[in-house]
């Protein structure tokens, strides 16, 4: 990433990767989902690439879990970017 000049990255932070999702098959824990977000944001920030985030997915029967996962994405963005 650092060797190329990107103007912007679009990140679709889908939470259908969660282990509770009825359609996704990746079986990722809530913490794993949060770590994914941290890695993406950290890499983009270290390369100086601005990021636009869009929420996606989330078909867990417990809507609270979906909301928590999406909120975690924005918590990680806040922590990485220091906003």
Short mmCIF file of N, CA and C in Angstrom, two decimals:
data_model
loop_
_atom_site.label_atom_id
_atom_site.label_comp_id
_atom_site.label_asym_id
_atom_site.label_seq_id
_atom_site.Cartn_x
_atom_site.Cartn_y
_atom_site.Cartn_z
N UNK A 1 0.81 -1.20 0.00
CA UNK A 1 0.00 0.00 0.00
C UNK A 1 0.84 1.26 0.00
N UNK A 2 1.94 1.26 0.73
CA UNK A 2 2.73 2.47 0.89
C UNK A 2 3.43 2.89 -0.40
N UNK A 3 3.64 1.98 -1.32
CA UNK A 3 4.35 2.30 -2.57
C UNK A 3 3.45 2.94 -3.63
N UNK A 4 2.17 3.01 -3.37
CA UNK A 4 1.23 3.54 -4.35
C UNK A 4 0.53 4.75 -3.77
N UNK A 5 0.16 5.68 -4.63
CA UNK A 5 -0.49 6.90 -4.19
C UNK A 5 -2.00 6.76 -4.34
N UNK A 6 -2.68 6.44 -3.25
CA UNK A 6 -4.13 6.33 -3.26
C UNK A 6 -4.74 7.61 -2.72
N UNK A 7 -5.86 8.02 -3.31
CA UNK A 7 -6.56 9.21 -2.84
C UNK A 7 -7.51 8.90 -1.69
N UNK A 8 -8.08 7.69 -1.70
CA UNK A 8 -9.14 7.37 -0.75
C UNK A 8 -9.39 5.86 -0.76
N UNK A 9 -9.74 5.33 0.40
CA UNK A 9 -10.15 3.92 0.50
C UNK A 9 -11.59 3.87 1.00
N UNK A 10 -12.38 3.02 0.39
CA UNK A 10 -13.74 2.75 0.86
C UNK A 10 -13.70 1.42 1.59
N UNK A 11 -14.12 1.42 2.84
CA UNK A 11 -14.10 0.22 3.67
C UNK A 11 -15.52 -0.17 4.02
N UNK A 12 -15.98 -1.29 3.50
CA UNK A 12 -17.28 -1.83 3.84
C UNK A 12 -17.07 -2.77 5.03
N UNK A 13 -17.40 -2.27 6.20
CA UNK A 13 -17.11 -3.00 7.45
C UNK A 13 -18.25 -3.95 7.80
N UNK A 14 -18.47 -4.92 6.96
CA UNK A 14 -19.57 -5.86 7.16
C UNK A 14 -19.42 -6.69 8.41
N UNK A 15 -20.52 -6.87 9.12
CA UNK A 15 -20.50 -7.69 10.32
C UNK A 15 -21.20 -9.03 10.10
N UNK A 16 -21.41 -9.37 8.85
CA UNK A 16 -21.96 -10.71 8.56
C UNK A 16 -20.88 -11.77 8.72
N UNK A 17 -19.69 -11.37 9.15
CA UNK A 17 -18.63 -12.33 9.45
C UNK A 17 -18.77 -12.91 10.85
N UNK A 18 -19.67 -12.33 11.66
CA UNK A 18 -19.83 -12.77 13.05
C UNK A 18 -20.31 -14.21 13.17
N UNK A 19 -19.89 -14.85 14.23
CA UNK A 19 -20.28 -16.24 14.47
C UNK A 19 -21.77 -16.41 14.70
N UNK A 20 -22.48 -15.34 15.04
CA UNK A 20 -23.92 -15.42 15.27
C UNK A 20 -24.74 -15.09 14.02
N UNK A 21 -24.07 -14.73 12.92
CA UNK A 21 -24.78 -14.35 11.70
C UNK A 21 -25.40 -15.57 11.02
N UNK A 22 -26.65 -15.44 10.59
CA UNK A 22 -27.32 -16.60 9.99
C UNK A 22 -26.96 -16.82 8.53
N UNK A 23 -26.33 -15.85 7.88
CA UNK A 23 -25.94 -16.03 6.48
C UNK A 23 -24.43 -16.17 6.29
N UNK A 24 -23.66 -15.38 7.03
CA UNK A 24 -22.20 -15.44 6.92
C UNK A 24 -21.67 -16.77 7.41
N UNK A 25 -20.58 -17.21 6.85
CA UNK A 25 -20.01 -18.52 7.21
C UNK A 25 -18.60 -18.40 7.79
N UNK A 26 -18.17 -17.19 8.13
CA UNK A 26 -16.79 -17.02 8.60
C UNK A 26 -16.62 -17.31 10.08
N UNK A 27 -17.69 -17.23 10.86
CA UNK A 27 -17.66 -17.65 12.26
C UNK A 27 -16.65 -16.87 13.10
N UNK A 28 -16.58 -15.57 12.90
CA UNK A 28 -15.62 -14.72 13.61
C UNK A 28 -16.26 -14.17 14.89
N UNK A 29 -15.50 -14.16 15.97
CA UNK A 29 -16.00 -13.63 17.24
C UNK A 29 -16.14 -12.10 17.17
N UNK A 30 -16.82 -11.54 18.15
CA UNK A 30 -16.96 -10.09 18.24
C UNK A 30 -15.58 -9.45 18.35
N UNK A 31 -14.71 -10.02 19.16
CA UNK A 31 -13.35 -9.49 19.30
C UNK A 31 -12.57 -9.62 18.00
N UNK A 32 -12.75 -10.72 17.28
CA UNK A 32 -12.09 -10.89 15.99
C UNK A 32 -12.53 -9.84 14.99
N UNK A 33 -13.80 -9.52 14.99
CA UNK A 33 -14.35 -8.48 14.12
C UNK A 33 -13.73 -7.13 14.47
N UNK A 34 -13.61 -6.88 15.75
CA UNK A 34 -13.00 -5.62 16.20
C UNK A 34 -11.53 -5.55 15.81
N UNK A 35 -10.82 -6.66 15.91
CA UNK A 35 -9.40 -6.70 15.52
C UNK A 35 -9.25 -6.45 14.02
N UNK A 36 -10.17 -7.00 13.22
CA UNK A 36 -10.14 -6.76 11.77
C UNK A 36 -10.21 -5.26 11.49
N UNK A 37 -11.14 -4.59 12.17
CA UNK A 37 -11.29 -3.15 11.97
C UNK A 37 -10.02 -2.41 12.37
N UNK A 38 -9.44 -2.80 13.49
CA UNK A 38 -8.21 -2.15 13.96
C UNK A 38 -7.08 -2.30 12.95
N UNK A 39 -6.94 -3.49 12.38
CA UNK A 39 -5.89 -3.74 11.38
C UNK A 39 -6.11 -2.88 10.15
N UNK A 40 -7.34 -2.84 9.65
CA UNK A 40 -7.64 -2.05 8.45
C UNK A 40 -7.35 -0.57 8.70
N UNK A 41 -7.87 -0.03 9.78
CA UNK A 41 -7.66 1.39 10.06
C UNK A 41 -6.19 1.71 10.30
N UNK A 42 -5.51 0.85 11.03
CA UNK A 42 -4.09 1.10 11.33
C UNK A 42 -3.25 1.10 10.06
N UNK A 43 -3.52 0.15 9.18
CA UNK A 43 -2.75 0.08 7.95
C UNK A 43 -3.01 1.30 7.06
N UNK A 44 -4.27 1.65 6.92
CA UNK A 44 -4.59 2.82 6.09
C UNK A 44 -3.98 4.09 6.68
N UNK A 45 -4.06 4.24 7.98
CA UNK A 45 -3.50 5.44 8.61
C UNK A 45 -1.98 5.49 8.44
N UNK A 46 -1.32 4.36 8.63
CA UNK A 46 0.14 4.35 8.51
C UNK A 46 0.59 4.66 7.09
N UNK A 47 -0.26 4.39 6.12
CA UNK A 47 0.05 4.69 4.72
C UNK A 47 -0.45 6.07 4.29
N UNK A 48 -1.13 6.76 5.20
CA UNK A 48 -1.63 8.10 4.89
C UNK A 48 -2.80 8.10 3.92
N UNK A 49 -3.57 7.02 3.93
CA UNK A 49 -4.71 6.90 3.00
C UNK A 49 -6.00 7.23 3.76
N UNK A 50 -6.72 8.28 3.35
CA UNK A 50 -8.00 8.58 3.99
C UNK A 50 -9.00 7.44 3.78
N UNK A 51 -9.94 7.31 4.70
CA UNK A 51 -10.86 6.17 4.67
C UNK A 51 -12.30 6.63 4.85
N UNK A 52 -13.17 6.09 4.02
CA UNK A 52 -14.61 6.23 4.16
C UNK A 52 -15.14 4.88 4.63
N UNK A 53 -15.96 4.88 5.66
CA UNK A 53 -16.48 3.63 6.22
C UNK A 53 -17.98 3.54 5.96
N UNK A 54 -18.41 2.38 5.50
CA UNK A 54 -19.84 2.10 5.35
C UNK A 54 -20.15 0.80 6.08
N UNK A 55 -21.25 0.80 6.80
CA UNK A 55 -21.65 -0.42 7.51
C UNK A 55 -22.32 -1.36 6.52
N UNK A 56 -22.20 -2.64 6.81
CA UNK A 56 -22.85 -3.62 5.95
C UNK A 56 -23.07 -4.91 6.71
N UNK A 57 -23.96 -5.72 6.16
CA UNK A 57 -24.22 -7.03 6.76
C UNK A 57 -24.86 -6.90 8.12
N UNK A 58 -24.95 -8.03 8.76
CA UNK A 58 -25.52 -8.05 10.10
C UNK A 58 -26.86 -8.72 10.14
N UNK A 59 -26.84 -10.04 10.12
CA UNK A 59 -28.09 -10.81 10.09
C UNK A 59 -28.18 -11.74 11.28
N UNK A 60 -27.61 -11.31 12.40
CA UNK A 60 -27.71 -12.09 13.63
C UNK A 60 -29.12 -11.94 14.19
N UNK A 61 -29.65 -13.00 14.76
CA UNK A 61 -30.99 -12.90 15.35
C UNK A 61 -31.07 -11.86 16.47
N UNK A 62 -29.98 -11.65 17.17
CA UNK A 62 -29.92 -10.67 18.25
C UNK A 62 -29.42 -9.34 17.68
N UNK A 63 -30.33 -8.42 17.44
CA UNK A 63 -29.99 -7.14 16.80
C UNK A 63 -28.98 -6.36 17.64
N UNK A 64 -28.99 -6.56 18.94
CA UNK A 64 -28.04 -5.86 19.81
C UNK A 64 -26.60 -6.23 19.44
N UNK A 65 -26.38 -7.47 19.09
CA UNK A 65 -25.04 -7.93 18.69
C UNK A 65 -24.59 -7.22 17.41
N UNK A 66 -25.50 -7.05 16.48
CA UNK A 66 -25.20 -6.34 15.22
C UNK A 66 -24.84 -4.88 15.52
N UNK A 67 -25.65 -4.24 16.35
CA UNK A 67 -25.41 -2.84 16.70
C UNK A 67 -24.07 -2.70 17.43
N UNK A 68 -23.79 -3.59 18.36
CA UNK A 68 -22.52 -3.55 19.10
C UNK A 68 -21.33 -3.70 18.15
N UNK A 69 -21.43 -4.60 17.19
CA UNK A 69 -20.34 -4.81 16.24
C UNK A 69 -20.11 -3.56 15.40
N UNK A 70 -21.18 -2.94 14.93
CA UNK A 70 -21.04 -1.71 14.14
C UNK A 70 -20.47 -0.58 15.01
N UNK A 71 -20.91 -0.48 16.24
CA UNK A 71 -20.37 0.55 17.14
C UNK A 71 -18.88 0.32 17.39
N UNK A 72 -18.49 -0.94 17.51
CA UNK A 72 -17.07 -1.26 17.71
C UNK A 72 -16.23 -0.77 16.54
N UNK A 73 -16.77 -0.85 15.33
CA UNK A 73 -16.03 -0.36 14.16
C UNK A 73 -15.69 1.11 14.33
N UNK A 74 -16.65 1.88 14.75
CA UNK A 74 -16.42 3.32 14.91
C UNK A 74 -15.59 3.63 16.15
N UNK A 75 -15.65 2.78 17.17
CA UNK A 75 -14.76 2.95 18.32
C UNK A 75 -13.30 2.73 17.89
N UNK A 76 -13.08 1.72 17.07
CA UNK A 76 -11.72 1.45 16.59
C UNK A 76 -11.22 2.59 15.71
N UNK A 77 -12.08 3.12 14.87
CA UNK A 77 -11.69 4.26 14.04
C UNK A 77 -11.29 5.44 14.93
N UNK A 78 -12.08 5.69 15.94
CA UNK A 78 -11.78 6.78 16.87
C UNK A 78 -10.43 6.55 17.56
N UNK A 79 -10.19 5.32 18.00
CA UNK A 79 -8.95 5.02 18.71
C UNK A 79 -7.73 5.12 17.80
N UNK A 80 -7.85 4.62 16.58
CA UNK A 80 -6.72 4.65 15.64
C UNK A 80 -6.44 6.06 15.15
N UNK A 81 -7.48 6.80 14.82
CA UNK A 81 -7.30 8.13 14.26
C UNK A 81 -7.24 9.22 15.33
N UNK A 82 -7.51 8.86 16.58
CA UNK A 82 -7.40 9.83 17.67
C UNK A 82 -8.39 10.97 17.60
N UNK A 83 -9.57 10.65 17.13
CA UNK A 83 -10.60 11.69 16.98
C UNK A 83 -11.49 11.71 18.20
#
